[in-house]
Amino acid sequence: MKFIFLSGGVISSVGKGVATAAISTLLESRGYKVAPVKADMYLNVDAGTIRPQ
């Protein structure tokens, strides 16, 4: 069985990375296999394409 946990927000510096690291560490200490991934929405497009003026 696999579980997917998503965290997101609209502003930076809210602590999403710290929370993800803490949850990952807790799950790994209990024997779960964890693979945190940071998705980058600007991977193939730039900000102007996403929100044109």
PDB file of C-alpha atoms in Angstrom:
ATOM      1  CA  MET A   1       0.000   0.000   0.000  1.00  0.00           C
ATOM      2  CA  LYS A   2       1.292   3.483  -0.876  1.00  0.00           C
ATOM      3  CA  PHE A   3       0.408   6.819   0.642  1.00  0.00           C
ATOM      4  CA  ILE A   4       0.998  10.225  -0.937  1.00  0.00           C
ATOM      5  CA  PHE A   5       1.198  13.288   1.296  1.00  0.00           C
ATOM      6  CA  LEU A   6       1.061  16.720  -0.347  1.00  0.00           C
ATOM      7  CA  SER A   7       1.855  20.054   1.222  1.00  0.00           C
ATOM      8  CA  GLY A   8       1.403  23.372  -0.499  1.00  0.00           C
ATOM      9  CA  GLY A   9       0.961  27.041   0.059  1.00  0.00           C
ATOM     10  CA  VAL A  10       0.696  30.351  -1.711  1.00  0.00           C
ATOM     11  CA  ILE A  11       3.573  32.140   0.021  1.00  0.00           C
ATOM     12  CA  SER A  12       7.149  31.173   0.735  1.00  0.00           C
ATOM     13  CA  SER A  13       8.835  30.846   4.128  1.00  0.00           C
ATOM     14  CA  VAL A  14       5.828  29.232   5.812  1.00  0.00           C
ATOM     15  CA  GLY A  15       7.722  26.117   6.871  1.00  0.00           C
ATOM     16  CA  LYS A  16       6.501  23.568   4.320  1.00  0.00           C
ATOM     17  CA  GLY A  17      10.018  22.192   3.877  1.00  0.00           C
ATOM     18  CA  VAL A  18      10.645  21.952   7.611  1.00  0.00           C
ATOM     19  CA  ALA A  19       7.287  20.244   8.166  1.00  0.00           C
ATOM     20  CA  THR A  20       7.958  17.799   5.317  1.00  0.00           C
ATOM     21  CA  ALA A  21      11.421  16.998   6.692  1.00  0.00           C
ATOM     22  CA  ALA A  22      10.023  16.420  10.183  1.00  0.00           C
ATOM     23  CA  ILE A  23       7.190  14.184   8.966  1.00  0.00           C
ATOM     24  CA  SER A  24       9.610  12.268   6.720  1.00  0.00           C
ATOM     25  CA  THR A  25      11.999  11.693   9.619  1.00  0.00           C
ATOM     26  CA  LEU A  26       9.201  10.464  11.873  1.00  0.00           C
ATOM     27  CA  LEU A  27       7.883   8.076   9.231  1.00  0.00           C
ATOM     28  CA  GLU A  28      11.381   6.732   8.448  1.00  0.00           C
ATOM     29  CA  SER A  29      12.025   6.142  12.155  1.00  0.00           C
ATOM     30  CA  ARG A  30       8.917   3.937  12.182  1.00  0.00           C
ATOM     31  CA  GLY A  31      10.165   1.880   9.242  1.00  0.00           C
ATOM     32  CA  TYR A  32       8.348   3.513   6.339  1.00  0.00           C
ATOM     33  CA  LYS A  33      10.118   4.147   3.054  1.00  0.00           C
ATOM     34  CA  VAL A  34       9.975   7.894   2.354  1.00  0.00           C
ATOM     35  CA  ALA A  35      10.901   9.822  -0.814  1.00  0.00           C
ATOM     36  CA  PRO A  36      10.263  13.577  -0.458  1.00  0.00           C
ATOM     37  CA  VAL A  37      10.006  15.374  -3.807  1.00  0.00           C
ATOM     38  CA  LYS A  38       9.830  19.099  -4.463  1.00  0.00           C
ATOM     39  CA  ALA A  39       7.744  19.875  -7.546  1.00  0.00           C
ATOM     40  CA  ASP A  40       8.745  22.940  -9.546  1.00  0.00           C
ATOM     41  CA  MET A  41       5.893  24.393 -11.566  1.00  0.00           C
ATOM     42  CA  TYR A  42       8.348  26.483 -13.608  1.00  0.00           C
ATOM     43  CA  LEU A  43      10.109  23.407 -14.982  1.00  0.00           C
ATOM     44  CA  ASN A  44       9.111  23.847 -18.631  1.00  0.00           C
ATOM     45  CA  VAL A  45       7.515  27.297 -18.694  1.00  0.00           C
ATOM     46  CA  ASP A  46       8.338  30.732 -17.388  1.00  0.00           C
ATOM     47  CA  ALA A  47       6.225  32.965 -15.164  1.00  0.00           C
ATOM     48  CA  GLY A  48       5.088  35.084 -18.143  1.00  0.00           C
ATOM     49  CA  THR A  49       3.566  32.057 -19.858  1.00  0.00           C
ATOM     50  CA  ILE A  50       1.720  30.951 -16.733  1.00  0.00           C
ATOM     51  CA  ARG A  51       0.251  34.408 -16.032  1.00  0.00           C
ATOM     52  CA  PRO A  52       0.322  36.578 -19.134  1.00  0.00           C
ATOM     53  CA  GLN A  53      -0.496  40.267 -18.746  1.00  0.00           C
TER      54      GLN A  53
END
